[in-house]
Amino acid sequence: MVEVPEVVIERLPLYLRALRQLQEEGLEVVSSQQLGERLQMTPAQIRKDLSYFGRFGKQGRGYNVRQLAQVLRTILGLDREWRVAVVGVGRLGRAIISYPGFAPEGFHIVAAFDVDPSLVGRVLDGVEVRPVEEMDTVLPRQGVHIGIVAVPASHAQEVIDRLVACGVRGILNYAPITPQVPEGVTVRTMDPVLVLQAMTYHLKRRVSPGLRVG
Amino acid sequence: MVEVPEVVIERLPLYLRALRQLQEEGLEVVSSQQLGERLQMTPAQIRKDLSYFGRFGKQGRGYNVRQLAQVLRTILGLDREWRVAVVGVGRLGRAIISYPGFAPEGFHIVAAFDVDPSLVGRVLDGVEVRPVEEMDTVLPRQGVHIGIVAVPASHAQEVIDRLVACGVRGILNYAPITPQVPEGVTVRTMDPVLVLQAMTYHLKRRVSPGLRVG
DNA sequence: CGGTGTGAAGTTCTTCACAGCC
DNA sequence: GGCTGTGAAGAACTTCACACCG
């Protein structure tokens, strides 16, 4: 058995999302064909991806929706709670804190930080904003696993360094930089400008590229 | 000459961002090696990517920073203005409208829509919020190229359908769905939950995957 | 039948390695 | 000497196609 390719791991949450949807629609069993239609991908890819982890389907029927969802949650490590801190509570940080999509998936925002004294002390959706100086004490005490960085580009790298120094090993970065982190730390950057800039290449040419989801 | 791979196109904005930074730092010439260090990628990849579009470097020296940036802007179609509409002005939509990173890259938000009557009529960063019913008249009149969707998942697909019907061919979707669009329309979905869910796979295992930027 | 699981084939993407130029 | 541009090699990923099973 080989190492699971990173692309495969990035598709699992997509499958999970579709399965939850199907479950809400009352479907109990789904084929790779049906799932593929929803997700705009080939059935073969879905089957292959799942086969890295085991045999979850039944020939002639398909996959049990609820059961496969549970399997994926376990594989991804979503069968537990993840404690998240948000650094930077400007408009973006506040939108992140109040976004209702994180909690149902087990991501709990337990701390928020900002340099601005006028923001410090405010309570946003039950989370008190603290001065960034307190990161070093609060992060370890709260057992924070993941940091979300929503500060200006000019300060993002230093915030990331500090998070890493505090033992945070997963970082979701919203600043338009390429973060430098040591081995063992997982960073992902979300930058809408990069996405738009690649999009204009296609718009200019009036041809659409393959659908990229996620 | 072959068709340019989509992955290559998605890296060009990354190069452009790094070049702008280097330019600010006063550097006039950069090698693929140096650029690669910043961006955590191999020099060979950078050279290969650029070679799809022409020969922009000088042997023994490297690339002229300002000139290469200009070339990339032209390739990507950033040497013009792109008119953008935001649909949904809840907390996320408002954060998007007030994000200062779009305008310098030529993306101008010229319209905003929402269903909520209490939001309609408000002016956010110079953009008046209109009722969604007016999309059909306003979008063509304003010549909108790109739509940013920041509505709840339950309404995202219908909003996307409407944008497409109004001639919008590029869509940046923030709702947690897999959008269905006709050929010729480019959609990209940004979903932080999917990103976090893939991240926990690695955190659980305490090994870091390759850096994924963008 | 219908649909999974999977080696093997096919395709795409990345890296190598070196000729060629400054 | 240093670095680009690029065919060719190599690695990674996707799709095929079919044995097998409910």
Coordinates of C-alpha atoms (C1' of nucleotides) in Angstrom, one line a residue:
Chain A
M1 CA 0.0 0.0 0.0
V2 CA 1.4 3.4 -1.0
E3 CA 1.3 6.7 0.6
V4 CA -2.0 8.6 0.1
P5 CA -1.5 11.4 -2.4
E6 CA -2.2 14.9 -1.0
V7 CA -4.8 15.6 -3.8
V8 CA -6.8 12.7 -2.6
I9 CA -6.9 14.0 1.0
E10 CA -8.0 17.4 -0.3
R11 CA -11.0 15.7 -2.0
L12 CA -12.2 13.8 1.0
P13 CA -13.9 16.8 2.6
L14 CA -15.7 17.4 -0.7
Y15 CA -17.1 13.9 -0.5
L16 CA -18.1 14.3 3.1
R17 CA -19.9 17.5 2.3
A18 CA -21.9 15.9 -0.6
L19 CA -22.7 12.9 1.6
R20 CA -24.1 15.1 4.4
Q21 CA -26.3 16.7 1.7
L22 CA -27.5 13.4 0.4
Q23 CA -28.2 12.2 3.9
E24 CA -30.4 15.3 4.4
E25 CA -32.2 14.4 1.3
G26 CA -33.0 11.0 2.8
L27 CA -30.8 8.9 0.5
E28 CA -29.4 5.9 2.2
V29 CA -27.2 4.5 -0.6
V30 CA -25.2 6.2 -3.3
S31 CA -23.1 5.0 -6.2
S32 CA -19.8 6.5 -7.2
Q33 CA -21.7 7.5 -10.4
Q34 CA -24.3 9.6 -8.6
L35 CA -21.7 11.2 -6.3
G36 CA -19.6 12.0 -9.2
E37 CA -22.4 13.9 -10.9
R38 CA -22.9 16.1 -7.9
L39 CA -19.2 16.8 -7.6
Q40 CA -18.4 17.1 -11.3
M41 CA -15.8 14.3 -11.2
T42 CA -15.5 10.8 -12.6
P43 CA -16.8 7.8 -10.7
A44 CA -13.5 6.1 -11.2
Q45 CA -11.7 8.8 -9.3
I46 CA -14.0 8.6 -6.3
R47 CA -13.7 4.8 -6.1
K48 CA -9.9 5.0 -6.5
D49 CA -9.7 7.7 -3.8
L50 CA -11.7 5.7 -1.3
S51 CA -9.7 2.5 -2.1
Y52 CA -6.7 4.1 -0.5
F53 CA -8.4 3.7 2.8
G54 CA -10.4 0.5 2.6
R55 CA -13.4 -1.1 1.0
F56 CA -16.5 0.7 1.9
G57 CA -18.9 -0.1 -0.9
K58 CA -21.1 -3.0 -1.8
Q59 CA -21.0 -4.4 -5.3
G60 CA -24.2 -3.8 -7.2
R61 CA -25.5 -1.3 -4.7
G62 CA -23.0 1.5 -3.9
Y63 CA -22.0 3.1 -0.6
N64 CA -24.1 3.5 2.5
V65 CA -24.3 7.3 2.9
R66 CA -24.3 7.6 6.6
Q67 CA -21.6 4.9 7.1
L68 CA -19.3 6.4 4.5
A69 CA -19.6 9.8 6.0
Q70 CA -18.6 8.4 9.3
V71 CA -15.6 6.7 7.8
L72 CA -14.5 9.9 6.2
R73 CA -14.9 11.8 9.4
T74 CA -12.7 9.3 11.2
I75 CA -10.0 9.3 8.4
L76 CA -9.9 13.1 8.4
G77 CA -9.8 13.3 12.2
L78 CA -13.1 15.1 12.5
D79 CA -14.4 12.7 15.2
R80 CA -13.0 15.1 17.8
E81 CA -12.9 18.8 18.6
W82 CA -10.3 21.2 17.2
R83 CA -9.5 24.3 19.1
V84 CA -8.9 27.3 16.9
A85 CA -7.5 30.8 17.6
V86 CA -8.1 33.8 15.3
V87 CA -5.4 36.5 15.1
G88 CA -6.6 39.8 13.8
V89 CA -10.2 40.8 14.3
G90 CA -10.6 43.5 11.7
R91 CA -13.6 43.1 9.4
L92 CA -12.3 39.8 8.0
G93 CA -11.4 38.3 11.4
R94 CA -14.9 39.2 12.7
A95 CA -16.5 37.6 9.7
I96 CA -14.5 34.5 10.4
I97 CA -15.4 34.4 14.1
S98 CA -19.1 34.8 13.4
Y99 CA -19.2 32.4 10.5
P100 CA -21.6 29.6 11.5
G101 CA -19.9 26.9 9.3
F102 CA -17.0 26.0 11.6
A103 CA -18.6 24.8 14.8
P104 CA -20.8 22.0 13.2
E105 CA -17.6 20.5 11.8
G106 CA -15.9 20.5 15.2
F107 CA -13.8 23.6 14.8
H108 CA -14.2 25.8 17.9
I109 CA -12.9 29.3 18.1
V110 CA -11.6 29.6 21.6
A111 CA -9.5 32.7 21.4
A112 CA -9.0 35.9 19.5
F113 CA -6.2 38.4 19.4
D114 CA -5.5 41.9 18.0
V115 CA -3.0 44.7 18.5
D116 CA -5.6 47.4 18.4
P117 CA -6.4 48.5 22.0
S118 CA -9.9 49.6 20.9
L119 CA -10.7 46.1 19.9
V120 CA -9.1 44.3 22.9
G121 CA -11.6 43.4 25.6
R122 CA -14.6 43.3 23.2
V123 CA -16.5 40.0 23.2
L124 CA -17.4 38.7 19.7
D125 CA -19.7 35.7 19.5
G126 CA -18.7 34.7 23.0
V127 CA -14.9 35.1 22.4
E128 CA -13.0 37.8 24.2
V129 CA -10.4 39.7 22.1
R130 CA -7.0 39.7 23.8
P131 CA -3.8 41.6 23.1
V132 CA -1.4 39.7 20.9
E133 CA 1.2 39.8 23.7
E134 CA -0.9 37.2 25.5
M135 CA -0.7 34.6 22.7
D136 CA 2.3 33.0 24.4
T137 CA 0.4 32.3 27.5
V138 CA -3.2 31.8 26.2
L139 CA -2.5 29.5 23.3
P140 CA -0.7 26.7 25.3
R141 CA -3.2 27.1 28.2
Q142 CA -6.2 26.7 25.8
G143 CA -4.5 23.9 23.9
V144 CA -5.0 25.6 20.6
H145 CA -4.4 23.4 17.5
I146 CA -5.1 25.7 14.6
G147 CA -4.4 29.4 14.1
I148 CA -6.3 31.5 11.6
V149 CA -4.3 34.5 10.5
A150 CA -6.3 37.6 9.4
V151 CA -3.8 40.4 9.9
P152 CA -2.3 42.7 7.3
A153 CA 0.4 41.2 5.0
S154 CA 3.0 43.3 6.7
H155 CA 2.6 41.4 10.0
A156 CA 1.4 38.0 8.9
Q157 CA 4.8 36.3 8.9
E158 CA 5.6 37.4 12.4
V159 CA 2.2 36.3 13.7
I160 CA 2.8 32.9 12.0
D161 CA 6.2 32.6 13.6
R162 CA 4.6 33.3 17.0
L163 CA 1.9 30.8 16.5
V164 CA 4.4 28.1 15.5
A165 CA 6.5 29.0 18.6
C166 CA 3.4 28.5 20.7
G167 CA 3.1 24.9 19.4
V168 CA 0.4 25.6 16.8
R169 CA 0.9 23.1 14.0
G170 CA -1.9 24.1 11.6
I171 CA -2.3 27.5 10.1
L172 CA -4.9 29.0 7.8
N173 CA -3.5 32.2 6.4
Y174 CA -5.6 34.9 4.8
A175 CA -2.8 37.4 4.3
P176 CA -1.4 37.7 0.7
I177 CA 2.0 36.3 1.5
T178 CA 3.8 33.0 1.0
P179 CA 4.4 31.9 4.6
Q180 CA 7.7 30.3 5.7
V181 CA 7.2 27.6 8.3
P182 CA 9.3 24.8 9.6
E183 CA 8.8 21.2 8.8
G184 CA 5.9 19.6 10.7
V185 CA 3.7 22.7 10.3
T186 CA 0.8 22.7 7.8
V187 CA -0.1 26.1 6.3
R188 CA -2.7 26.9 3.8
T189 CA -3.2 30.3 2.3
M190 CA -6.6 31.6 1.0
D191 CA -6.2 34.5 -1.3
P192 CA -9.1 35.6 -3.4
V193 CA -7.0 37.9 -5.4
L194 CA -4.8 35.1 -6.7
V195 CA -7.9 33.2 -7.6
L196 CA -9.4 36.2 -9.5
Q197 CA -6.1 36.8 -11.3
A198 CA -6.0 33.3 -12.6
M199 CA -9.6 33.6 -13.6
T200 CA -9.1 36.7 -15.8
Y201 CA -6.7 34.6 -17.9
H202 CA -9.6 32.5 -18.9
L203 CA -12.1 35.4 -19.1
K204 CA -9.8 37.2 -21.5
R205 CA -9.7 34.2 -23.8
R206 CA -13.4 33.4 -23.4
V207 CA -12.7 29.7 -22.8
S208 CA -13.5 28.0 -19.5
P209 CA -11.0 25.8 -17.8
G210 CA -11.8 22.7 -15.8
L211 CA -13.9 23.2 -12.7
R212 CA -11.9 23.6 -9.6
V213 CA -13.8 23.1 -6.5
G214 CA -12.8 23.7 -2.9
Chain B
M1 CA 3.6 24.6 -28.7
V2 CA 1.2 22.9 -26.4
E3 CA -1.8 24.2 -24.4
V4 CA -0.8 25.8 -21.2
P5 CA -1.7 23.6 -18.2
E6 CA -4.2 25.1 -15.7
V7 CA -1.8 24.6 -12.8
V8 CA 0.7 26.8 -14.5
I9 CA -1.9 29.6 -14.9
E10 CA -2.7 29.3 -11.2
R11 CA 0.9 29.9 -10.3
L12 CA 1.4 33.0 -12.4
P13 CA -0.4 35.3 -9.9
L14 CA 2.0 33.9 -7.3
Y15 CA 5.0 35.0 -9.3
L16 CA 3.5 38.3 -9.9
R17 CA 2.9 38.9 -6.2
A18 CA 6.5 38.0 -5.4
L19 CA 7.8 40.2 -8.1
R20 CA 5.9 43.2 -6.9
Q21 CA 7.4 42.6 -3.4
L22 CA 10.9 42.3 -4.9
Q23 CA 10.4 45.5 -6.8
E24 CA 9.4 47.3 -3.6
E25 CA 12.6 46.0 -2.0
G26 CA 14.5 47.7 -4.8
L27 CA 15.7 44.6 -6.6
E28 CA 16.0 45.0 -10.4
V29 CA 17.0 41.5 -11.4
V30 CA 16.0 38.1 -10.0
S31 CA 17.0 34.5 -10.8
S32 CA 14.6 31.6 -10.8
Q33 CA 16.6 30.3 -7.8
Q34 CA 15.9 33.4 -5.7
L35 CA 12.2 33.5 -6.7
G36 CA 11.9 29.9 -5.9
E37 CA 13.2 30.4 -2.4
R38 CA 10.5 33.0 -1.7
L39 CA 7.8 30.9 -3.1
Q40 CA 9.0 27.5 -1.9
M41 CA 9.2 26.0 -5.3
T42 CA 12.0 24.7 -7.5
P43 CA 13.7 27.0 -10.0
A44 CA 13.1 24.6 -12.8
Q45 CA 9.4 24.8 -12.3
I46 CA 9.4 28.6 -12.5
R47 CA 11.6 28.5 -15.7
K48 CA 9.4 25.9 -17.2
D49 CA 6.2 27.8 -16.4
L50 CA 7.5 31.0 -17.9
S51 CA 8.7 29.2 -21.0
Y52 CA 5.1 28.4 -22.0
F53 CA 4.7 32.1 -22.8
G54 CA 8.1 33.2 -24.1
R55 CA 11.7 33.9 -23.3
F56 CA 11.9 36.6 -20.7
G57 CA 15.2 36.0 -18.9
K58 CA 18.8 36.7 -19.7
Q59 CA 21.4 33.9 -19.3
G60 CA 23.8 34.5 -16.6
R61 CA 21.7 37.2 -15.0
G62 CA 18.1 36.3 -14.5
Y63 CA 14.8 38.1 -15.0
N64 CA 14.2 41.9 -15.0
V65 CA 11.8 42.2 -12.1
R66 CA 9.7 45.1 -13.4
Q67 CA 9.6 43.8 -17.0
L68 CA 8.6 40.3 -16.0
A69 CA 5.8 41.6 -13.7
Q70 CA 4.5 43.6 -16.7
V71 CA 4.6 40.5 -18.9
L72 CA 2.7 38.5 -16.4
R73 CA 0.1 41.2 -16.0
T74 CA -0.5 41.1 -19.8
I75 CA -0.7 37.4 -19.9
L76 CA -3.2 37.3 -17.1
G77 CA -5.2 40.1 -18.5
L78 CA -4.6 42.4 -15.6
D79 CA -3.7 45.3 -17.9
R80 CA -7.3 46.4 -17.8
E81 CA -10.1 46.9 -15.3
W82 CA -12.5 44.1 -14.3
R83 CA -15.9 45.0 -13.0
V84 CA -17.2 43.0 -10.1
A85 CA -20.5 42.5 -8.4
V86 CA -21.0 41.1 -4.9
V87 CA -24.1 39.2 -4.2
G88 CA -24.9 38.9 -0.5
V89 CA -23.8 41.7 1.9
G90 CA -23.9 39.9 5.2
R91 CA -20.7 40.0 7.3
L92 CA -18.7 38.1 4.7
G93 CA -20.0 40.2 1.8
R94 CA -19.2 43.4 3.7
A95 CA -15.7 42.2 4.5
I96 CA -15.2 41.5 0.8
I97 CA -16.5 44.9 -0.3
S98 CA -14.2 46.7 2.1
Y99 CA -11.2 44.5 1.5
P100 CA -8.5 46.9 0.1
G101 CA -6.7 44.2 -1.9
F102 CA -8.9 44.1 -4.9
A103 CA -8.8 47.6 -6.3
P104 CA -4.9 47.8 -6.8
E105 CA -5.1 44.7 -8.9
G106 CA -7.8 46.2 -11.2
F107 CA -10.8 44.5 -9.7
H108 CA -13.5 47.1 -9.1
I109 CA -16.6 46.4 -7.2
V110 CA -19.4 48.3 -9.0
A111 CA -22.5 46.7 -7.6
A112 CA -23.8 44.9 -4.5
F113 CA -27.1 43.0 -4.0
D114 CA -29.0 41.5 -1.1
V115 CA -32.5 40.2 -0.4
D116 CA -32.7 41.7 3.0
P117 CA -34.7 45.0 2.8
S118 CA -32.9 46.4 5.8
L119 CA -29.6 46.2 3.9
V120 CA -30.9 47.5 0.6
G121 CA -30.2 51.1 0.1
R122 CA -27.2 51.2 2.4
V123 CA -24.0 52.5 0.8
L124 CA -20.9 50.4 1.7
D125 CA -17.5 51.8 0.6
G126 CA -19.2 53.8 -2.1
V127 CA -21.3 50.9 -3.4
E128 CA -25.1 51.0 -3.0
V129 CA -26.8 47.8 -2.0
R130 CA -29.6 46.9 -4.4
P131 CA -32.4 44.3 -4.2
V132 CA -31.4 41.1 -6.0
E133 CA -34.4 41.5 -8.4
E134 CA -32.4 44.3 -10.0
M135 CA -29.5 42.0 -11.0
D136 CA -31.0 41.4 -14.4
T137 CA -31.0 45.1 -15.3
V138 CA -28.0 46.4 -13.3
L139 CA -25.4 43.7 -14.3
P140 CA -25.7 44.1 -18.1
R141 CA -25.9 47.9 -17.7
Q142 CA -22.8 48.1 -15.6
G143 CA -21.0 45.6 -17.8
V144 CA -20.1 43.3 -14.9
H145 CA -17.6 40.6 -15.7
I146 CA -17.2 38.8 -12.4
G147 CA -19.7 37.9 -9.6
I148 CA -18.7 37.2 -6.0
V149 CA -21.2 35.0 -4.3
A150 CA -21.5 35.5 -0.5
V151 CA -25.0 34.2 0.2
P152 CA -26.1 31.2 2.3
A153 CA -25.5 27.7 0.7
S154 CA -29.3 27.3 0.3
H155 CA -29.5 30.2 -2.2
A156 CA -26.0 30.0 -3.8
Q157 CA -26.9 27.9 -6.9
E158 CA -29.9 30.1 -7.8
V159 CA -27.7 33.2 -7.5
I160 CA -25.1 31.6 -9.7
D161 CA -27.7 30.7 -12.3
R162 CA -28.9 34.3 -12.3
L163 CA -25.4 35.7 -12.7
V164 CA -24.8 33.3 -15.6
A165 CA -28.1 34.3 -17.2
C166 CA -26.9 37.9 -17.0
G167 CA -23.8 37.2 -18.9
V168 CA -21.4 36.9 -16.1
R169 CA -18.7 34.4 -17.1
G170 CA -16.5 34.4 -14.0
I171 CA -17.7 33.5 -10.5
L172 CA -16.0 33.4 -7.2
N173 CA -18.2 31.4 -4.9
Y174 CA -17.9 31.5 -1.1
A175 CA -20.8 29.2 -0.4
P176 CA -20.1 25.6 0.7
I177 CA -21.5 24.0 -2.4
T178 CA -20.3 22.5 -5.7
P179 CA -21.7 24.9 -8.2
Q180 CA -23.1 23.7 -11.5
V181 CA -22.4 26.0 -14.4
P182 CA -22.5 25.7 -18.2
E183 CA -19.4 25.4 -20.4
G184 CA -17.7 28.7 -20.9
V185 CA -18.2 29.9 -17.3
T186 CA -15.3 29.8 -14.9
V187 CA -16.2 29.2 -11.2
R188 CA -13.9 28.9 -8.2
T189 CA -15.1 28.1 -4.8
M190 CA -13.3 29.2 -1.6
D191 CA -14.3 27.2 1.4
P192 CA -12.2 27.5 4.5
V193 CA -14.0 24.5 6.1
L194 CA -12.8 22.2 3.3
V195 CA -9.3 23.4 3.8
L196 CA -9.4 22.9 7.6
Q197 CA -10.9 19.5 7.2
A198 CA -8.0 18.4 5.0
M199 CA -5.6 20.0 7.4
T200 CA -6.8 17.9 10.3
Y201 CA -5.8 14.8 8.5
H202 CA -2.2 15.9 8.7
L203 CA -2.4 17.3 12.2
K204 CA -3.8 14.0 13.5
R205 CA -0.8 12.2 12.0
R206 CA 1.7 14.9 13.1
V207 CA 3.4 15.0 9.6
S208 CA 3.2 18.0 7.4
P209 CA 2.4 17.8 3.7
G210 CA 3.8 19.9 1.0
L211 CA 3.2 23.6 1.2
R212 CA 0.2 24.6 -0.8
V213 CA 0.1 28.3 -1.6
G214 CA -2.7 30.4 -3.0
Chain C
dC1 C1' -27.7 -6.8 -13.8
dG2 C1' -25.4 -3.0 -11.4
dG3 C1' -21.7 -1.3 -9.3
dT4 C1' -17.2 -1.9 -6.6
dG5 C1' -12.2 -2.4 -6.3
dT6 C1' -7.9 -2.3 -8.7
dG7 C1' -3.9 -3.5 -11.7
dA8 C1' -2.5 -1.6 -15.9
dA9 C1' -2.6 2.0 -19.4
dG10 C1' -2.7 6.6 -20.3
dT11 C1' -2.1 11.4 -19.3
dT12 C1' -0.4 15.3 -17.0
dC13 C1' 2.9 17.6 -14.3
dT14 C1' 7.6 18.1 -12.3
dT15 C1' 12.4 17.6 -12.2
dC16 C1' 16.7 16.7 -14.4
dA17 C1' 20.5 17.9 -16.9
dC18 C1' 22.8 20.2 -20.2
dA19 C1' 23.5 23.1 -24.6
dG20 C1' 23.8 27.7 -25.2
dC21 C1' 24.3 32.5 -24.2
dC22 C1' 25.6 36.7 -21.5
Chain D
dG1 C1' 30.9 31.6 -14.1
dG2 C1' 26.2 31.9 -13.7
dC3 C1' 21.8 31.3 -15.2
dT4 C1' 18.2 30.6 -18.8
dG5 C1' 15.4 27.6 -21.9
dT6 C1' 14.1 23.0 -22.9
dG7 C1' 13.9 18.2 -24.6
dA8 C1' 13.9 14.0 -22.2
dA9 C1' 13.3 11.3 -18.0
dG10 C1' 10.8 10.6 -14.2
dA11 C1' 7.0 11.0 -10.9
dA12 C1' 2.3 11.8 -9.8
dC13 C1' -2.3 11.5 -10.9
dT14 C1' -6.4 10.0 -13.6
dT15 C1' -8.9 7.0 -16.4
dC16 C1' -9.8 2.5 -18.3
dA17 C1' -11.5 -1.9 -18.3
dC18 C1' -12.6 -5.9 -16.3
dA19 C1' -12.7 -9.6 -12.6
dC20 C1' -15.6 -10.2 -9.0
dC21 C1' -19.5 -10.0 -6.0
dG22 C1' -24.4 -8.9 -4.0

